[in-house]
GROMACS .gro file of N, CA, C and O in nm:
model
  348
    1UNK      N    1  -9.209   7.675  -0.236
    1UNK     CA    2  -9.111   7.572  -0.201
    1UNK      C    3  -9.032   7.618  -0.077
    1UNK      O    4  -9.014   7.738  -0.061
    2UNK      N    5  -8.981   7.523   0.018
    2UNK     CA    6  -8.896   7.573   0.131
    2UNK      C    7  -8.787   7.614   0.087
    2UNK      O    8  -8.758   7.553  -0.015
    3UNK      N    9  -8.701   7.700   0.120
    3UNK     CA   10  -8.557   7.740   0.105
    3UNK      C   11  -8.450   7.656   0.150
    3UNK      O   12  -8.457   7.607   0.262
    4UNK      N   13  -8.365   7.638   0.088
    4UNK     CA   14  -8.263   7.578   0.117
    4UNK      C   15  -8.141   7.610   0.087
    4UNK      O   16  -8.126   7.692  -0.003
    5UNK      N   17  -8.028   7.558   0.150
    5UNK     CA   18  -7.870   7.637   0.118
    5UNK      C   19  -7.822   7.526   0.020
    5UNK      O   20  -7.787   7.410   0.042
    6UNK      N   21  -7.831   7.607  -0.112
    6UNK     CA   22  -7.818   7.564  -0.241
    6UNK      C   23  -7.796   7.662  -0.328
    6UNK      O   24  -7.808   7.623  -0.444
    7UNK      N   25  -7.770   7.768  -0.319
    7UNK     CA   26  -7.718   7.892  -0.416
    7UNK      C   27  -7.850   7.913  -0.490
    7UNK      O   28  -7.832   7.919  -0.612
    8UNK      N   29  -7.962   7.923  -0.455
    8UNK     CA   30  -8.103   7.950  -0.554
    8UNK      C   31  -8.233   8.000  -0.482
    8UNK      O   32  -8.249   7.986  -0.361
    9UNK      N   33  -8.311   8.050  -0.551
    9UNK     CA   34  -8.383   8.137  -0.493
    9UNK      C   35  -8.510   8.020  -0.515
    9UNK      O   36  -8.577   8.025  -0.619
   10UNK      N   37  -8.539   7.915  -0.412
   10UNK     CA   38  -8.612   7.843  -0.420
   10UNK      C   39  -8.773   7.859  -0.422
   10UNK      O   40  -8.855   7.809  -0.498
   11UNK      N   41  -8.790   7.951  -0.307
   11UNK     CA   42  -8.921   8.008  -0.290
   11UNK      C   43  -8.952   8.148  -0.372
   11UNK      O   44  -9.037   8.230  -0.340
   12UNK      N   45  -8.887   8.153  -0.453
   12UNK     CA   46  -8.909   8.266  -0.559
   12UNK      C   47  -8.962   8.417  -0.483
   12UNK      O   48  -9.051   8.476  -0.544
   13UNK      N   49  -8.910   8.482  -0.350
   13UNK     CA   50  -8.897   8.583  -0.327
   13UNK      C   51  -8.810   8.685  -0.345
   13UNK      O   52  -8.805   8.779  -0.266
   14UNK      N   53  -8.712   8.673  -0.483
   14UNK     CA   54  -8.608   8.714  -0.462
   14UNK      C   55  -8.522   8.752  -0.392
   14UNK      O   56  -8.483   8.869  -0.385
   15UNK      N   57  -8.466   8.625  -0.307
   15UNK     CA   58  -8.336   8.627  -0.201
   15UNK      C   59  -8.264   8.474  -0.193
   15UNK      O   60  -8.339   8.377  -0.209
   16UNK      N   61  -8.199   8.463  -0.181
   16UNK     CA   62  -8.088   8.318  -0.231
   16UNK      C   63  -8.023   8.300  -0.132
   16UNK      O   64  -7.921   8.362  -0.102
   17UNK      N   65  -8.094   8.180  -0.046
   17UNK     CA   66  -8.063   8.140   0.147
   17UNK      C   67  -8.063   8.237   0.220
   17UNK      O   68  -7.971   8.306   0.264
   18UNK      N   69  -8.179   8.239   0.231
   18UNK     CA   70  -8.227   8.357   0.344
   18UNK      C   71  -8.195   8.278   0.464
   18UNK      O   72  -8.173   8.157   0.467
   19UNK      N   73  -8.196   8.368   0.574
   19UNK     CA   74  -8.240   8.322   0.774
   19UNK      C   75  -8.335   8.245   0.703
   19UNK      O   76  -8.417   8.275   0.616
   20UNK      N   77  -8.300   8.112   0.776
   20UNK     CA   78  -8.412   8.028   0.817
   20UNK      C   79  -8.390   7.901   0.698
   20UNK      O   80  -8.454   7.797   0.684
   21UNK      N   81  -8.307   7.940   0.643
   21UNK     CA   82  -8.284   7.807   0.502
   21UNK      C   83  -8.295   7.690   0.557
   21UNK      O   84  -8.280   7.695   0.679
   22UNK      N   85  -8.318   7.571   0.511
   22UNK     CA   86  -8.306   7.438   0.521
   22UNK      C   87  -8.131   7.396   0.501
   22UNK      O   88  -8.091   7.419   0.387
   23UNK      N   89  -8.039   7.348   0.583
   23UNK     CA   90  -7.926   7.322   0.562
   23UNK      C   91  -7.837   7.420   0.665
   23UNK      O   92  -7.734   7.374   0.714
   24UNK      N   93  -7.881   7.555   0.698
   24UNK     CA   94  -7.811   7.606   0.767
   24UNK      C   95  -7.669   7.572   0.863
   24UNK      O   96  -7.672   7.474   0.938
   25UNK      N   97  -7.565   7.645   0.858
   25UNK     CA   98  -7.487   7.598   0.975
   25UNK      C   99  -7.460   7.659   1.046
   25UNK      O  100  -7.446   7.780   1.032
   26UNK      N  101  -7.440   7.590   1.159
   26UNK     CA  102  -7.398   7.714   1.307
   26UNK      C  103  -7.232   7.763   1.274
   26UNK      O  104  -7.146   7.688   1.228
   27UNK      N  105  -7.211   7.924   1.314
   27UNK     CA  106  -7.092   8.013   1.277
   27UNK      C  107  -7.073   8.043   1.420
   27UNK      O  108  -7.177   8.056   1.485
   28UNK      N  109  -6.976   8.054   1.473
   28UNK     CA  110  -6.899   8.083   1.605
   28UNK      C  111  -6.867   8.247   1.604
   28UNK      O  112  -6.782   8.274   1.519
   29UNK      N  113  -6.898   8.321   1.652
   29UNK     CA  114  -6.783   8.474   1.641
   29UNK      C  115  -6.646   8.453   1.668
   29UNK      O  116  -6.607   8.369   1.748
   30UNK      N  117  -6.574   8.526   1.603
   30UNK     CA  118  -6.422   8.538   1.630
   30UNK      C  119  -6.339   8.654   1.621
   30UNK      O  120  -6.268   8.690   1.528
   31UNK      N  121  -6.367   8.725   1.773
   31UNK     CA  122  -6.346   8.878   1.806
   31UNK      C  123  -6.216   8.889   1.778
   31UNK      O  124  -6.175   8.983   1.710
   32UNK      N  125  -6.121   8.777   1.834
   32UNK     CA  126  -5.975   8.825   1.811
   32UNK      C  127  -5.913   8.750   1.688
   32UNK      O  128  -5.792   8.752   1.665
   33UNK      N  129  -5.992   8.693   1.621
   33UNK     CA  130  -5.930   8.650   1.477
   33UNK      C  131  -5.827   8.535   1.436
   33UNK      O  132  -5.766   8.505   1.333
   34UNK      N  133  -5.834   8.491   1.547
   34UNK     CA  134  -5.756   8.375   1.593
   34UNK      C  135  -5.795   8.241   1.491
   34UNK      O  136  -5.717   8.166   1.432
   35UNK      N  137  -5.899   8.240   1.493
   35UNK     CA  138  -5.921   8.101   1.371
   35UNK      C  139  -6.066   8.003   1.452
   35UNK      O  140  -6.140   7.917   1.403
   36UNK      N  141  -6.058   8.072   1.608
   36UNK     CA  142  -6.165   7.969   1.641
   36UNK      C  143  -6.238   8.043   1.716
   36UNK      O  144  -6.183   8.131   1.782
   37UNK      N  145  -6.388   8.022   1.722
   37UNK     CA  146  -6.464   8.094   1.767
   37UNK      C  147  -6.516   8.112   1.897
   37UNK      O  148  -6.420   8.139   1.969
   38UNK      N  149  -6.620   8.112   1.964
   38UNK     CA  150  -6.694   8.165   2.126
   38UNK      C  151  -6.789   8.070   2.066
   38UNK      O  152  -6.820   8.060   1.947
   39UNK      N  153  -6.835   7.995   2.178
   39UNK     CA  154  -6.913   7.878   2.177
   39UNK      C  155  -7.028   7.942   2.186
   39UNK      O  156  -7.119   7.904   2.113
   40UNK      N  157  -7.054   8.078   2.298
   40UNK     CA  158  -7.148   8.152   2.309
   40UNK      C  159  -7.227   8.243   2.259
   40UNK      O  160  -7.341   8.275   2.293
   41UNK      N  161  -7.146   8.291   2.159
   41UNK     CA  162  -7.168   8.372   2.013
   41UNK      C  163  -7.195   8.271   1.884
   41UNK      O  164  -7.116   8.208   1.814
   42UNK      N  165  -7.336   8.281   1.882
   42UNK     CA  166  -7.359   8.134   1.763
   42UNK      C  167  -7.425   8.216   1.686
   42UNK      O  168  -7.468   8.324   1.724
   43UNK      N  169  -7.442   8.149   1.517
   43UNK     CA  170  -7.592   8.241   1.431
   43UNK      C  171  -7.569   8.107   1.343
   43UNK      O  172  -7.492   8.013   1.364
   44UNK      N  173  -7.645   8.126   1.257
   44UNK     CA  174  -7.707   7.981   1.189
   44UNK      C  175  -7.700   8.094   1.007
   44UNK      O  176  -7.739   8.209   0.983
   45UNK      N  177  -7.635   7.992   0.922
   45UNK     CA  178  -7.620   8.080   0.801
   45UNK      C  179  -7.614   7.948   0.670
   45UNK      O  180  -7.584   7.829   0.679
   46UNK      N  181  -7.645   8.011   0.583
   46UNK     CA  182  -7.551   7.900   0.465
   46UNK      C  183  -7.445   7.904   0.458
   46UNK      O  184  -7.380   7.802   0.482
   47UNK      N  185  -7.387   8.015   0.422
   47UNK     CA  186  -7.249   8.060   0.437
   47UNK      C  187  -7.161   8.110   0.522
   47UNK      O  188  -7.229   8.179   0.598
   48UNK      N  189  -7.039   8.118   0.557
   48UNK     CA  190  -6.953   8.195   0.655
   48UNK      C  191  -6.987   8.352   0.620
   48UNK      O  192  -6.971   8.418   0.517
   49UNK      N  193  -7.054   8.391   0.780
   49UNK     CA  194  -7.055   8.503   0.795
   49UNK      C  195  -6.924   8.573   0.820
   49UNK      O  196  -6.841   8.497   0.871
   50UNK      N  197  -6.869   8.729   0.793
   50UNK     CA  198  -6.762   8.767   0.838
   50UNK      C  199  -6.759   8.771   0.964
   50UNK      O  200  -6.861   8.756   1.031
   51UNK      N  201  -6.631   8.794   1.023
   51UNK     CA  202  -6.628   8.757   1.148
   51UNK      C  203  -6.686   8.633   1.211
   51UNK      O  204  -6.674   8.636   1.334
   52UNK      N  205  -6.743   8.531   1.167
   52UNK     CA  206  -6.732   8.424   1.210
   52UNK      C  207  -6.666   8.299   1.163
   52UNK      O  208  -6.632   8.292   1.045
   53UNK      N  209  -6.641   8.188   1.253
   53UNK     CA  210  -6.578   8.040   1.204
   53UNK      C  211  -6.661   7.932   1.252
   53UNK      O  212  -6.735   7.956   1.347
   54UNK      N  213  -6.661   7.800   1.192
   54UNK     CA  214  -6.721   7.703   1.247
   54UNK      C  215  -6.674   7.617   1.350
   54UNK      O  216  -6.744   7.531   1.404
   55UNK      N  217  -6.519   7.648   1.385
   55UNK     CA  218  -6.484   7.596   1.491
   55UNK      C  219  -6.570   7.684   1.607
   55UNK      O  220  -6.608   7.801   1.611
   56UNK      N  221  -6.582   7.564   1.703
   56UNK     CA  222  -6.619   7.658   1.909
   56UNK      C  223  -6.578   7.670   1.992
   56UNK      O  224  -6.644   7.690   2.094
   57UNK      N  225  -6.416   7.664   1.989
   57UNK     CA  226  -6.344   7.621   2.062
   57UNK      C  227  -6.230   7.692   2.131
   57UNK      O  228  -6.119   7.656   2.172
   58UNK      N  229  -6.305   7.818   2.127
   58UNK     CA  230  -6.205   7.943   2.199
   58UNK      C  231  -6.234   7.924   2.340
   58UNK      O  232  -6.349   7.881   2.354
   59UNK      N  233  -6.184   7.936   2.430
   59UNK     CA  234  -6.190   7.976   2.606
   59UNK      C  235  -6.174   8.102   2.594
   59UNK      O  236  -6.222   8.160   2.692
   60UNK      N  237  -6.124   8.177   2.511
   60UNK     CA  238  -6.101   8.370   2.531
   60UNK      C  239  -6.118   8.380   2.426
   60UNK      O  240  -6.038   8.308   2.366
   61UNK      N  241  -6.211   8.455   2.330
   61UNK     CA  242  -6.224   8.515   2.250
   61UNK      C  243  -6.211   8.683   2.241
   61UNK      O  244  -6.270   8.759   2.164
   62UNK      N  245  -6.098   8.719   2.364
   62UNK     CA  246  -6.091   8.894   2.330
   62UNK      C  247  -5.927   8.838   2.321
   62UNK      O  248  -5.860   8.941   2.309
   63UNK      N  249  -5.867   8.760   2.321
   63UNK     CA  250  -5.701   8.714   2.321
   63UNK      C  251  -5.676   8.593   2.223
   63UNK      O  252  -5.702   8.473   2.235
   64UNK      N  253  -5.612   8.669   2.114
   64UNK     CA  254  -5.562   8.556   2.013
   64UNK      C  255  -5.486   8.487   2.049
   64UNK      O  256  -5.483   8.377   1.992
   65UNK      N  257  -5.385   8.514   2.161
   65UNK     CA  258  -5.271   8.429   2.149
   65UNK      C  259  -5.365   8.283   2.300
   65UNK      O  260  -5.302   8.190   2.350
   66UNK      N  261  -5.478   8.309   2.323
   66UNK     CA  262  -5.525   8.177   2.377
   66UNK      C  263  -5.617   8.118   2.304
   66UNK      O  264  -5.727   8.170   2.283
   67UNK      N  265  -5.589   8.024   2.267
   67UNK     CA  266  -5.668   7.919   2.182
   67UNK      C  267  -5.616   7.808   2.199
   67UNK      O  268  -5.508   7.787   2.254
   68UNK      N  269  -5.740   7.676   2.121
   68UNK     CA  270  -5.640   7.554   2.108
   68UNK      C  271  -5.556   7.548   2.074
   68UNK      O  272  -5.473   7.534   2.164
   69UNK      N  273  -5.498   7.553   1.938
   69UNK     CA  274  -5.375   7.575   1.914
   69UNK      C  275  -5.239   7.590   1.939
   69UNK      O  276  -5.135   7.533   1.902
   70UNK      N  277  -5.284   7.728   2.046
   70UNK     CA  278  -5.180   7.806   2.154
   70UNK      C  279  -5.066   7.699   2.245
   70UNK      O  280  -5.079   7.579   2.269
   71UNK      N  281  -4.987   7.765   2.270
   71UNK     CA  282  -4.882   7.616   2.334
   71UNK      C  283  -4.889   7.748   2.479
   71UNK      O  284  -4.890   7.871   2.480
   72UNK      N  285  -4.896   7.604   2.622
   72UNK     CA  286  -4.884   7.645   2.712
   72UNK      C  287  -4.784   7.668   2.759
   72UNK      O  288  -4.683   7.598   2.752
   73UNK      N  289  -4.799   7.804   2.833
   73UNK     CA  290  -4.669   7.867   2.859
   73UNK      C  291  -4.704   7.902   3.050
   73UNK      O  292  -4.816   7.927   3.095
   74UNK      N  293  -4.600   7.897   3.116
   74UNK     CA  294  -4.675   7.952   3.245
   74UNK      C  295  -4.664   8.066   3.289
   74UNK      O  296  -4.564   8.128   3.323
   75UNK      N  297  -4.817   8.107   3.286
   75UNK     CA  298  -4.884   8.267   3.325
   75UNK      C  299  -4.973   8.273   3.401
   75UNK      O  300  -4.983   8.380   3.462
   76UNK      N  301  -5.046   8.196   3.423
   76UNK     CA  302  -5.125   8.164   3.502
   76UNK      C  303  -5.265   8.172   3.425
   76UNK      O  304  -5.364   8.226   3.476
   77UNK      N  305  -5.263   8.113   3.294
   77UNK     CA  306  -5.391   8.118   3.189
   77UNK      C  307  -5.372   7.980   3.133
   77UNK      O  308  -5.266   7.918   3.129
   78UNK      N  309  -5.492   7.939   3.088
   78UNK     CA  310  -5.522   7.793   2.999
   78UNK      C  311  -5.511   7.883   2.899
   78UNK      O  312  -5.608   7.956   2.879
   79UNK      N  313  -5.385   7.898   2.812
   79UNK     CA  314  -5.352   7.920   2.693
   79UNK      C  315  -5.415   7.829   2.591
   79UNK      O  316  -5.415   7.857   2.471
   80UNK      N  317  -5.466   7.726   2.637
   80UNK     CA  318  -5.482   7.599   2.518
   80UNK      C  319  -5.609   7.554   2.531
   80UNK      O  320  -5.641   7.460   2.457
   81UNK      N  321  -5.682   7.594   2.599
   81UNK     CA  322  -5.837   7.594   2.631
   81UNK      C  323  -5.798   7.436   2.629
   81UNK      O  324  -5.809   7.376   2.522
   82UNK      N  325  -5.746   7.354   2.765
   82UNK     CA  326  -5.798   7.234   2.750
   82UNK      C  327  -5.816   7.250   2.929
   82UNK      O  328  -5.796   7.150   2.998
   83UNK      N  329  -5.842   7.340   2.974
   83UNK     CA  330  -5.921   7.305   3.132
   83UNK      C  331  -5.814   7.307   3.234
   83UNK      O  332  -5.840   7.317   3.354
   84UNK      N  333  -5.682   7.296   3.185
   84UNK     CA  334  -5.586   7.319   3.274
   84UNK      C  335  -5.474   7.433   3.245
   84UNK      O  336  -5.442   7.480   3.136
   85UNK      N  337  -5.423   7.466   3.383
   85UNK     CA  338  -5.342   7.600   3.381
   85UNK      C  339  -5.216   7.536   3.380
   85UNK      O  340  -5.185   7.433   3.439
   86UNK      N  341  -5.155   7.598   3.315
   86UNK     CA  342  -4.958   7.574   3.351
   86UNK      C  343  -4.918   7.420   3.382
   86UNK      O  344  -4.836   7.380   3.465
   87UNK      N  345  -4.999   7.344   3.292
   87UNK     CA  346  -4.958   7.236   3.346
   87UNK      C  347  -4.798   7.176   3.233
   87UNK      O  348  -4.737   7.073   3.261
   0.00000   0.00000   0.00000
C-alpha cells in the first residue's frame, strides 16, 4: 500500500510516515526562532520537524527581531519583510 500521513504503518515496513508519504507538508527552517520561517530552507514531512514552521515568511532568518510581525522602526532594515525600508 502507498504511505500516507495518517499515524500508521501503511506499507507494513515498519516505519509510520516515512520521506515520501502521501499528504506531506512543506516546513520552513527557523534559525532565529522567531515563529516564521526561510522560504529557502524547505523539507516536506507529516509532521513539524524541530526547528521548523509552516509559515515562509521571514526576509532574515539569522534576526528574530525582523519578521512580519516586527513593527518598523528606522534603521535602515525592512523589519517587517513587506519590501519597504523605514517607511
Amino acid at each position: 500500500a502507498t504511505e500516507i500521513c495518517d499515524g500508521i504503518d501503511n506499507n507494513c515496513n515498519d516505519s509510520v510516515d516515512e520521506s515520501g508519504a502521501e499528504g506531506e507538508s512543506a516546513w520552513y527552517a527557523d534559525a532565529d526562532v522567531d515563529g516564521y520561517g526561510d522560504p529557502t530552507v524547505e523539507m516536506f514531512a507529516c509532521d513539524e520537524p524541530s526547528g521548523y514552521v509552516a509559515d515562509d515568511t521571514d526576509c532574515d532568518d539569522s534576526d528574530a527581531d525582523v519578521n512580519p510581525g516586527a513593527t518598523e522602526i528606522c534603521d535602515g532594515i525592512d523589519n517587517n519583510c513587506n519590501d519597504s525600508v523605514d517607511e
